Coordinates of C-alpha atoms and ligand atoms in Angstrom, one line a residue:
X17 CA -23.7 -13.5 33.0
X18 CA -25.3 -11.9 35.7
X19 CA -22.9 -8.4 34.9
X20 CA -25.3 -7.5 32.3
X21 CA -25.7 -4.8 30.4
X22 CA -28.9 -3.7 31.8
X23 CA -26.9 -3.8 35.3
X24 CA -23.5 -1.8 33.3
X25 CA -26.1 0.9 31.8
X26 CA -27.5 2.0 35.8
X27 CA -24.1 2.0 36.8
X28 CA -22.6 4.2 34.2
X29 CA -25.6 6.4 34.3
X30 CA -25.2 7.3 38.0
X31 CA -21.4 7.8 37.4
X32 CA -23.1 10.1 34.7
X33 CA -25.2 11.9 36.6
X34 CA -22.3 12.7 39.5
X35 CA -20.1 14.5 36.5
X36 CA -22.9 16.2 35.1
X37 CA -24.0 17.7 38.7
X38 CA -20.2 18.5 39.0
X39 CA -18.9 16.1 41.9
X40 CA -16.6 13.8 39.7
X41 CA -13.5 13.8 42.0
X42 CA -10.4 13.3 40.1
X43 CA -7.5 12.1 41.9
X44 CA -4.1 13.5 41.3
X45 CA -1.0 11.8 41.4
X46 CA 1.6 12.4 43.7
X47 CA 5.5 11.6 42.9
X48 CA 7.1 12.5 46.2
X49 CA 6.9 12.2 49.6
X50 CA 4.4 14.1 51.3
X51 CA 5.5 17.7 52.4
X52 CA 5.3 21.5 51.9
X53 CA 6.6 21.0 48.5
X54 CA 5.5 18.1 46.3
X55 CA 5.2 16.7 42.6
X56 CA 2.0 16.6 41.0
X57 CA 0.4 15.0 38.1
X58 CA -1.9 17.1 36.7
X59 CA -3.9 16.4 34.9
X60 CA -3.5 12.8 34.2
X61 CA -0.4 12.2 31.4
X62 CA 1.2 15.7 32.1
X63 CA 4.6 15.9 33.5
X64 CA 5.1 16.3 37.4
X65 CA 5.3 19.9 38.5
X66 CA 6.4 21.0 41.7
X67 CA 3.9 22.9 43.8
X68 CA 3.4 24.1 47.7
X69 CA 0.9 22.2 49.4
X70 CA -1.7 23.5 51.3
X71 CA -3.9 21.1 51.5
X72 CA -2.3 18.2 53.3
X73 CA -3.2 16.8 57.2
X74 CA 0.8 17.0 57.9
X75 CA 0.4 19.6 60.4
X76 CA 3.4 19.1 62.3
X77 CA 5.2 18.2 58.9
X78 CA 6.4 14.3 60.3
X79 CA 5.0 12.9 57.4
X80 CA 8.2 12.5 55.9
X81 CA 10.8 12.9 59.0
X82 CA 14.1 11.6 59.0
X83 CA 13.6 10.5 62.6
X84 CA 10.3 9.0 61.8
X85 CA 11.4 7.3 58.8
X86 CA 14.4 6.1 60.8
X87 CA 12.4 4.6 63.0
X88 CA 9.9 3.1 60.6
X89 CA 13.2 1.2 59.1
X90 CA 14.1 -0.2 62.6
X91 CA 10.2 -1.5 63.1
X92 CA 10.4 -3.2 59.5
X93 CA 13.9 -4.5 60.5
X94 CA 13.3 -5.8 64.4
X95 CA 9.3 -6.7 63.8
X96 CA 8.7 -7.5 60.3
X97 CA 6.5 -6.1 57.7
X98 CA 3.2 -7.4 58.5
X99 CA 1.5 -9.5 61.3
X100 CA -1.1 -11.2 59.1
X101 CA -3.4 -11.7 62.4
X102 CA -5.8 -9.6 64.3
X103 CA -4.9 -7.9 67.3
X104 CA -6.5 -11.0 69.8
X105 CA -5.1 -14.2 68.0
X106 CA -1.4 -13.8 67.5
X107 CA -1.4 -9.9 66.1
X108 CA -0.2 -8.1 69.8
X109 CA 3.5 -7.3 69.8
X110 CA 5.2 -5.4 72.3
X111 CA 5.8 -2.5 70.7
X112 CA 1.8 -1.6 69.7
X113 CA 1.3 -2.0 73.8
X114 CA 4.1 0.7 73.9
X115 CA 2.5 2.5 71.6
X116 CA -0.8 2.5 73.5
X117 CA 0.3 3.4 76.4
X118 CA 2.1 6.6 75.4
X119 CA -0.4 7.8 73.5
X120 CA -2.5 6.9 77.0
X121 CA 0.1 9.3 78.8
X122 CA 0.1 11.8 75.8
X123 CA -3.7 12.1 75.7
X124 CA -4.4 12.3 79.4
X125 CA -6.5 9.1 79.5
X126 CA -6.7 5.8 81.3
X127 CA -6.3 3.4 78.7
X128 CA -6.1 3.4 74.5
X129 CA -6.6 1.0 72.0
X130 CA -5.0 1.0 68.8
X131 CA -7.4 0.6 65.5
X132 CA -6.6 0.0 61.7
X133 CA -8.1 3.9 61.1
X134 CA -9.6 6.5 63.0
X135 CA -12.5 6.1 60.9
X136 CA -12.9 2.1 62.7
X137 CA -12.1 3.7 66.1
X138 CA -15.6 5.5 65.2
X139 CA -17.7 2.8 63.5
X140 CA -16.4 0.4 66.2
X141 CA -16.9 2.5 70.1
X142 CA -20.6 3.8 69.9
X143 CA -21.7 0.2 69.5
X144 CA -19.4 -1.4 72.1
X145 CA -20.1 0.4 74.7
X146 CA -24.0 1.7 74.7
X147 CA -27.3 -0.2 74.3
X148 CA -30.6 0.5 73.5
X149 CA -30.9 2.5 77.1
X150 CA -28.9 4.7 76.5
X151 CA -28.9 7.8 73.7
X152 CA -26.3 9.7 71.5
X153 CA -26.1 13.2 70.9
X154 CA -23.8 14.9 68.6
X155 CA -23.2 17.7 67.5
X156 CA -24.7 18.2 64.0
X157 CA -21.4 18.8 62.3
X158 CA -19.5 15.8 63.4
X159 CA -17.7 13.9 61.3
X160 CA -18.8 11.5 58.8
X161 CA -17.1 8.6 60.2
X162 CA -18.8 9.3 63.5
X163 CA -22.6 9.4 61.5
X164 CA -21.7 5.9 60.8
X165 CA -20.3 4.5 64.0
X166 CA -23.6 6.1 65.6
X167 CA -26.2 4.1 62.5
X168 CA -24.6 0.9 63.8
X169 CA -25.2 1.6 67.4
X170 CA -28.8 0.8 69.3
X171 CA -28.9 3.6 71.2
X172 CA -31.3 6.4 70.7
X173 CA -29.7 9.6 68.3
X174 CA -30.3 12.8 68.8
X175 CA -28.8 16.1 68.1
X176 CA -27.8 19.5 68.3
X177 CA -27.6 22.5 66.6
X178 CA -24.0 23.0 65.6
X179 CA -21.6 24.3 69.0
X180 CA -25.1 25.5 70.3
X181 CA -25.0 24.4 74.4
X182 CA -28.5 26.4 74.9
X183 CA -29.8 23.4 72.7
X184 CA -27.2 20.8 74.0
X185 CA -28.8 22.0 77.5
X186 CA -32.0 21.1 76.1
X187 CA -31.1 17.8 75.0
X188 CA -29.9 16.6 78.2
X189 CA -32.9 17.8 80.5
X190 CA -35.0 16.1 77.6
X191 CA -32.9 12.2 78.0
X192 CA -32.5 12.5 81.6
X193 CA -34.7 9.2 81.9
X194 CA -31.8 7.2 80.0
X195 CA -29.3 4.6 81.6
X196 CA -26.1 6.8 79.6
X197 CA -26.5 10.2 78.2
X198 CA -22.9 10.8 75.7
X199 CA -22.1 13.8 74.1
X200 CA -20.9 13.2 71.1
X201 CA -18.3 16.4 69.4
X202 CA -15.3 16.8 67.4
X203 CA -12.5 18.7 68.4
X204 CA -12.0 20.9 65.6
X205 CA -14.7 21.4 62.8
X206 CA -13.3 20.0 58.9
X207 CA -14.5 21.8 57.3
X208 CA -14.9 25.2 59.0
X209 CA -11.4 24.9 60.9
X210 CA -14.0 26.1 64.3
X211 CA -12.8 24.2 67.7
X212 CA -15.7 22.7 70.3
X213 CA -16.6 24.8 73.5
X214 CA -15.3 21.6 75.3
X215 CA -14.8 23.7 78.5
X216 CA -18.6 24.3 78.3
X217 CA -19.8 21.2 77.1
X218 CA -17.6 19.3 79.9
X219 CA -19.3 21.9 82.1
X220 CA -22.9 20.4 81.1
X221 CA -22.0 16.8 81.3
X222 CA -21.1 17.4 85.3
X223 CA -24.5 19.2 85.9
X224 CA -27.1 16.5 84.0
X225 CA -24.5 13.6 84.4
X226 CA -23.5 12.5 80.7
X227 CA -20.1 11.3 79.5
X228 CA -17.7 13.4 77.1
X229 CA -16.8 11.9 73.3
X230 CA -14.6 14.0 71.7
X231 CA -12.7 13.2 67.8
X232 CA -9.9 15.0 68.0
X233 CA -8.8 13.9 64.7
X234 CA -7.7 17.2 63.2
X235 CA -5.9 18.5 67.1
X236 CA -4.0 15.7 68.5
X237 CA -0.5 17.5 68.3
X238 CA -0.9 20.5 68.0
X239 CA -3.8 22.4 69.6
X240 CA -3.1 23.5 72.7
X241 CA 0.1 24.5 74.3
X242 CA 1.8 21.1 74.3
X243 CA 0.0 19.6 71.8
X244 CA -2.5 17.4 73.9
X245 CA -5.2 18.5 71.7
X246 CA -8.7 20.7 72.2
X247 CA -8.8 19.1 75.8
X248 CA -5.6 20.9 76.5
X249 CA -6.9 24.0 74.6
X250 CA -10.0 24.6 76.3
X251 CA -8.2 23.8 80.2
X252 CA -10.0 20.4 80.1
X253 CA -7.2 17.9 79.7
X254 CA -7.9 15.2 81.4
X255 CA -11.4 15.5 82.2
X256 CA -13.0 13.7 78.5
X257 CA -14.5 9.9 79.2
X258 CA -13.6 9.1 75.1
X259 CA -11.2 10.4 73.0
X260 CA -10.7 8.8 69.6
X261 CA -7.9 10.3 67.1
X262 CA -5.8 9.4 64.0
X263 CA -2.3 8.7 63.2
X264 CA -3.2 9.6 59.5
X265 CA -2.5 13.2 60.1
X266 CA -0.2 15.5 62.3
X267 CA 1.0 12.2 64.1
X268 CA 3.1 11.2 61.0
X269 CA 0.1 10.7 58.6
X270 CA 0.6 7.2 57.6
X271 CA -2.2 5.4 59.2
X272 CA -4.3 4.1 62.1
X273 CA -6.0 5.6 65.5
X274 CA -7.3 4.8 68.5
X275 CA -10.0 4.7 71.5
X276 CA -8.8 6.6 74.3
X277 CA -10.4 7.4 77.7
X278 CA -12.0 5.5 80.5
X279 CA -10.3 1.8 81.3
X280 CA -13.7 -0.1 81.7
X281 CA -14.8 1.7 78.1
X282 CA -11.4 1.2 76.5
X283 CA -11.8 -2.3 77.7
X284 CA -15.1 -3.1 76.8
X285 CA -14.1 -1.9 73.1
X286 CA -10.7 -4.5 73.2
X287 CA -13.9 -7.3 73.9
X288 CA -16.1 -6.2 71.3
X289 CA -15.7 -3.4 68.9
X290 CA -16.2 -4.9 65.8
X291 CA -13.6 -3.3 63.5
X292 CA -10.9 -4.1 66.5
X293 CA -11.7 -7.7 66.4
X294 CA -12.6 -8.5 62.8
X295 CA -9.7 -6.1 60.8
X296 CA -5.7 -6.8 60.6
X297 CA -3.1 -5.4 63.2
X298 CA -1.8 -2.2 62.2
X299 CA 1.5 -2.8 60.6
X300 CA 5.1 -3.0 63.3
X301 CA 6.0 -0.2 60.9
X302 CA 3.7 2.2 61.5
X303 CA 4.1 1.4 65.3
X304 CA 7.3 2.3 65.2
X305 CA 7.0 5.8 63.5
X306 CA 4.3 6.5 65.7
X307 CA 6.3 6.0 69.0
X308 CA 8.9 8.2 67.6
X309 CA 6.2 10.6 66.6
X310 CA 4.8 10.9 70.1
X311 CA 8.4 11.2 71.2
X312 CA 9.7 13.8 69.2
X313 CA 6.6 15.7 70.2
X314 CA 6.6 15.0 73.8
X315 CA 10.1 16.4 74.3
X316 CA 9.8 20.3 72.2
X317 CA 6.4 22.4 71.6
X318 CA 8.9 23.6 68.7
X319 CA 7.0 22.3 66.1
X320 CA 2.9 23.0 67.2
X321 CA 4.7 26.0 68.3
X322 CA 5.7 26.9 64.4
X323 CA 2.4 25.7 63.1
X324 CA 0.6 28.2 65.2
X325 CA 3.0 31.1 63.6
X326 CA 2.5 29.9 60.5
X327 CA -1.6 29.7 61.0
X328 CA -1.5 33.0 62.7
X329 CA 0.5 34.8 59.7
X330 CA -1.4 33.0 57.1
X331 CA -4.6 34.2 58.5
X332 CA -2.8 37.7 58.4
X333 CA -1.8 37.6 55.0
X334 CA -5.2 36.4 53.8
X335 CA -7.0 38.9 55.5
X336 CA -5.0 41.6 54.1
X337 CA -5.5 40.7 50.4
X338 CA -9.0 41.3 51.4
X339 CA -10.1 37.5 50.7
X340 CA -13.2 35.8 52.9
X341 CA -11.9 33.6 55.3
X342 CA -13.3 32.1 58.3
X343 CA -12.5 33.3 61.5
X344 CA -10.7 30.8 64.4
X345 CA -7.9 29.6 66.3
X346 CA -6.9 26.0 64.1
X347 CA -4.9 25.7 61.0
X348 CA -7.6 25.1 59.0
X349 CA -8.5 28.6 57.1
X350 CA -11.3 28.1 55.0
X351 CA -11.2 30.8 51.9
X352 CA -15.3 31.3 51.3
X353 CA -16.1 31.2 47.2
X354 CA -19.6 30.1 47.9
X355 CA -19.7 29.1 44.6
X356 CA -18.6 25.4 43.4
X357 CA -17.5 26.7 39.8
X358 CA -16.0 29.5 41.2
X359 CA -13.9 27.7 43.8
X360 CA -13.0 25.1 41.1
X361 CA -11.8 27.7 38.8
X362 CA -9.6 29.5 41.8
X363 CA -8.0 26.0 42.6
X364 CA -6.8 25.5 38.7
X365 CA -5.6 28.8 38.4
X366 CA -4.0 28.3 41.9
X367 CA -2.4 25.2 40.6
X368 CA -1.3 26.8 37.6
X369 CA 0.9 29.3 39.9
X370 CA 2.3 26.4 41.8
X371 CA -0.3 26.6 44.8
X372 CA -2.1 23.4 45.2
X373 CA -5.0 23.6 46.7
X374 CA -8.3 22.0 46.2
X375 CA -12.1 23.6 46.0
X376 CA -14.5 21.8 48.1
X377 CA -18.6 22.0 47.5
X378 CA -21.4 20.2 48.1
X379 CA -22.2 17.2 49.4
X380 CA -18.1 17.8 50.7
X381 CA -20.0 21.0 52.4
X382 CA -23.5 22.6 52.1
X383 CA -24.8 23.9 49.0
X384 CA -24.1 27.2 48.5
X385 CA -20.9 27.4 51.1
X386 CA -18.0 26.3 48.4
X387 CA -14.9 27.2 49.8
X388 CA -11.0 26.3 49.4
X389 CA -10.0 24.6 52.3
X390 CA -6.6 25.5 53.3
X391 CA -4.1 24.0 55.8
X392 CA -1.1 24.9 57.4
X393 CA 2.0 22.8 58.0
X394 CA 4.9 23.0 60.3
X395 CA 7.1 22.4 57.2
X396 CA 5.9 25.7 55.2
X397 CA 8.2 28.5 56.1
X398 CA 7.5 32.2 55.8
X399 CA 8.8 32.2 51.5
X400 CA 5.9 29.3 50.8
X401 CA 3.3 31.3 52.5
X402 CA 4.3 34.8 50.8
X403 CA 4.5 33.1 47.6
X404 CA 1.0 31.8 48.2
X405 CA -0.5 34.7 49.2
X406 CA 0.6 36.5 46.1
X407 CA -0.6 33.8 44.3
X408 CA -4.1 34.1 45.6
X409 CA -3.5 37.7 45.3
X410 CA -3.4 37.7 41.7
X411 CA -6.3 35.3 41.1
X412 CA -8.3 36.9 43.4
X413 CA -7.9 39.6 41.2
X414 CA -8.5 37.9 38.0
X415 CA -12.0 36.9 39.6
X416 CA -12.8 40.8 41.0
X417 CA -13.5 38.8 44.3
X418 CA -10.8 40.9 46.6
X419 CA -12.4 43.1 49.2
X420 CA -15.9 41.5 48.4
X421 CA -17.9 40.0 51.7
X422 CA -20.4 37.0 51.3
X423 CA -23.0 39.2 49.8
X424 CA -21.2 40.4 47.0
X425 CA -19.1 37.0 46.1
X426 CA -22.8 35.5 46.1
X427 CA -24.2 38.5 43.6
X428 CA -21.7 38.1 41.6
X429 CA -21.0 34.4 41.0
X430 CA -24.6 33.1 42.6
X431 CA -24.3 30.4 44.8
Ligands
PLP20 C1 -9.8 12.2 59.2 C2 -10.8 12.0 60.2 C3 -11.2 10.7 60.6 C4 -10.7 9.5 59.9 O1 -9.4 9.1 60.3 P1 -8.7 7.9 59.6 O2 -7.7 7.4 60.6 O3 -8.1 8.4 58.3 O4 -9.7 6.9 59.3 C5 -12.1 10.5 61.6 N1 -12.6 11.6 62.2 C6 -12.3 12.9 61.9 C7 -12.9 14.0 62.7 C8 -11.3 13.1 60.9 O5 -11.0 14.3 60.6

C-alpha cells in the first residue's frame, strides 16, 4: 500500500491547517441556470433558495441567452458533441476558424487562436514566443494564470510596481540590452475592479521599443464604447501586439479563450504553445454560442450600454449608504471590510436577505484588504440592485460599519 497512513495523516493535516487559518472554500450548489436570479444550496442539505447574484462573470447576462442557447443546439445538432482530437490532428472544423476570425475582427488584431481556457491561452504564449534573450515584465497585480505562463517561460521576469509607468519607465531603460522587451498587464484589475493606463503604457512601448500583452479577461465586451475591450477604452484599439481573453465570462461564460494579436506571434503559438497542441478542441458547441455571442454584440452596444448604467447606479447607491467601495470605471465594485471574519459574516447575513455575494481574503487578496467583491450584470435591472442596496443597508447597519472610512472599519474590526 503505498497510500499509507503516514502519507493520509500530512494530507489531512494541511487540509487542517487551511480551515483553521480560515481559507476552507466551500462550494455552493447551484440549481439553475446562471443569471441575475439563481437557486442556491446553502449550506449543503438545505433546500434551494432563490437569491440575486452579484457575484457572477456574466457581464453582459448571455450566459443563459435564448439566442445563444439556440445556437449552442444547432452546433450540437450540425457538429456533434465532442471532437475527441486536438486542434492539429483531426480537431479543426470550420466553424472554430469562424470563430477565430471574428473574434480577430472583434478584437482589432491580426490573427487569434482559440484555446481550451483563458487560463492555457496564458500558461501556453509567454513560452512560445520568447527565449532566454528576451525578458517579461508585468505588472505586479496580474493575474494568476499569467504568474504561471511567465514560470514556464525562459525569459528573464521582472516587474513593476502596480499601474506605476515611472517604474515601468525604469524597467525598460534597465532591459534595453535584450532581443524583446513585453509588457506584460491586465486589462481590468480582479480584484480591485481598476483598468490599465494602456494609453500610457502603449505610449512607453513606442519610445523604448517593447511589445504590448494585455489579458483582457474581465473587458472583452463590454469596456469601451462598443465593447472591444480596455484597448477601445483607453483610444488604443488596434495598437496591442497580444491580447488574450476568455469566453468563460461576459462572452457567454461557458468556456475557452484565445491568443490574439500579431500573425507571426499568433502563428508561432498554433506551432508550439503547449496547452494548444497537447489539450482537446474546444467543444462545436461552445463554438457555436460563441459566434452568436460575438454577433449579438457586434450588431447593438444595448447591452455593455446597460451594464455601464447598472455599474454607474450601483456605485451610486453604494456610496450613498455610506459603505467603502473602491473607486473606477469597471463593474467590478469592491465593498472594503478589511477584515476576513468581518466580510465572511456580511456575505452570510447578505445571503440570508437573498443577496449572494461572497467575501474574499487572503491569499484571494492581501492580508488585511478583505473585501466583498461585487459584479454587475446586464441582466440585473434597477428592482435587483435597490433590493440589494437595502440589503447591504441593513447589514451594514447591524455591523456599525456605515459612514466608517478604512481607519475606522480597521479599529473596529482589526484587520
Ligand atoms: C478569469 C481569468 C482568466 C482565466 O480564464 P479561463 O478561461 O476561465 O481559464 C485568465 N486571466 C484573467 C485576467 C482572468 O480574469
Amino acid at each position: 500500500m503505498s497510500y499509507s497512513d503516514k502519507a493520509r495523516a500530512a494530507f489531512q493535516s494541511e487540509l487542517n491547517n487551511i480551515k483553521e487559518a480560515g481559507l476552507f472554500k466551500e462550494e455552493r450548489y447551484i440549481h439553475a441556470p446562471q443569471g441575475a436570479e439563481i437557486e442556491v444550496e446553502f449550506p449543503v442539505g438545505s433546500p434551494p433558495k432563490r437569491v440575486i447574484n452579484l457575484c457572477a462573470n456574466n457581464y453582459l447576462g448571455l450566459s443563459s441567452h435564448p439566442e445563444v442557447v439556440a445556437a449552442a443546439h444547432d452546433g450540437l445538432g450540425h457538429r456533434g458533441y465532442g471532437m475527441s482530437s486536438v486542434r492539429f490532428i483531426c480537431g479543426t472544423q470550420d466553424i472554430h476558424r469562424q470563430l477565430e476570425t471574428n473574434l480577430t475582427e472583434f478584437l482589432g488584431t491580426e490573427d487569434t487562436l482559440l484555446f481550451p481556457s483563458c487560463m492555457d491561452a496564458n500558461a501556453g504564449v509567454f513560452e512560445a514566443i520568447l527565449n532566454d534573450q528576451d525578458v517579461m515584465i508585468s505588472d505586479r497585480l496580474v493575474h494568476a494564470s499569467i504568474v504561471d505562463g511567465m514560470r514556464l517561460c525562459k525569459a528573464m521576469t521582472d516587474t513593476y510596481k502596480h499601474s506605476d509607468m515611472g517604474h515601468l519607465e525604469e524597467k525598460l531603460q534597465e532591459h534595453q540590452d535584450k532581443r524583446i522587451r513585453l509588457i506584460i498587464t491586465d486589462g481590468v484589475f480582479s480584484m480591485d475592479g481598476d483598468v490599465v493606463k494602456l494609453d500610457e503604457i502603449v505610449a512607453l512601448a513606442k519610445k523604448y521599443d517593447a511589445m504590448v500583452f494585455v489579458d483582457d479577461s474581465h473587458a472583452s465586451g463590454f469596456m469601451g464604447k462598443t465593447g472591444r475591450g480596455t484597448p477601445e477604452h483607453c483610444g488604443v484599439h488596434g495598437q496591442i501586439d497580444i491580447i488574450t481573453t476568455t469566453l468563460g465570462k461576459a462572452l457567454g461564460g461557458a468556456s475557452g479563450g484565445c491568443v490574439s494579436g500579431r500573425k507571426e506571434l499568433v502563428e508561432l503559438c498554433r506551432q508550439k504553445a503547449r496547452p494548444y497542441l497537447f489539450s482537446n478542441t474546444v467543444a462545436p458547441v461552445i463554438v457555436s454560442g460563441a459566434i452568436k455571442v460575438l454577433e449579438l454584440i457586434s450588431k447593438t452596444t444595448e447591452r455593455r450600454d446597460k451594464l455601464e448604467w447598472n455599474t454607474n447606479y450601483w456605485r451610486k447607491l453604494l456610496t450613498e449608504i455610506g459603505l467603502d467601495i473602491k473607486a473606477g470605471d469597471s463593474p467590478i465594485v469592491p465593498v472594503m471590510l478589511y477584515n476576513a471574519k468581518l466580510a465572511q459574516d456580511v456575505a452570510r447575513d447578505m445571503f440570508a436577505e437573498g443577496i449572494y455575494v461572497v467575501g474574499f481574503f487572503f491569499p484571494v487578496v492581501p492580508k488585511g484588504q478583505a473585501r466583498i467583491r461585487t459584479q454587475l450584470s446586464a441582466a440585473h435591472d434597477k428592482g435587483h440592485l435597490d433590493k440589494a442596496a437595502a440589503a447591504f443597508k441593513k447589514v451594514g447597519a447591524k455591523y456599525g460599519i456605515l459612514g466608517l472610512n478604512k481607519k475606522q472599519i480597521i479599529e473596529k474590526y482589526g484587520m
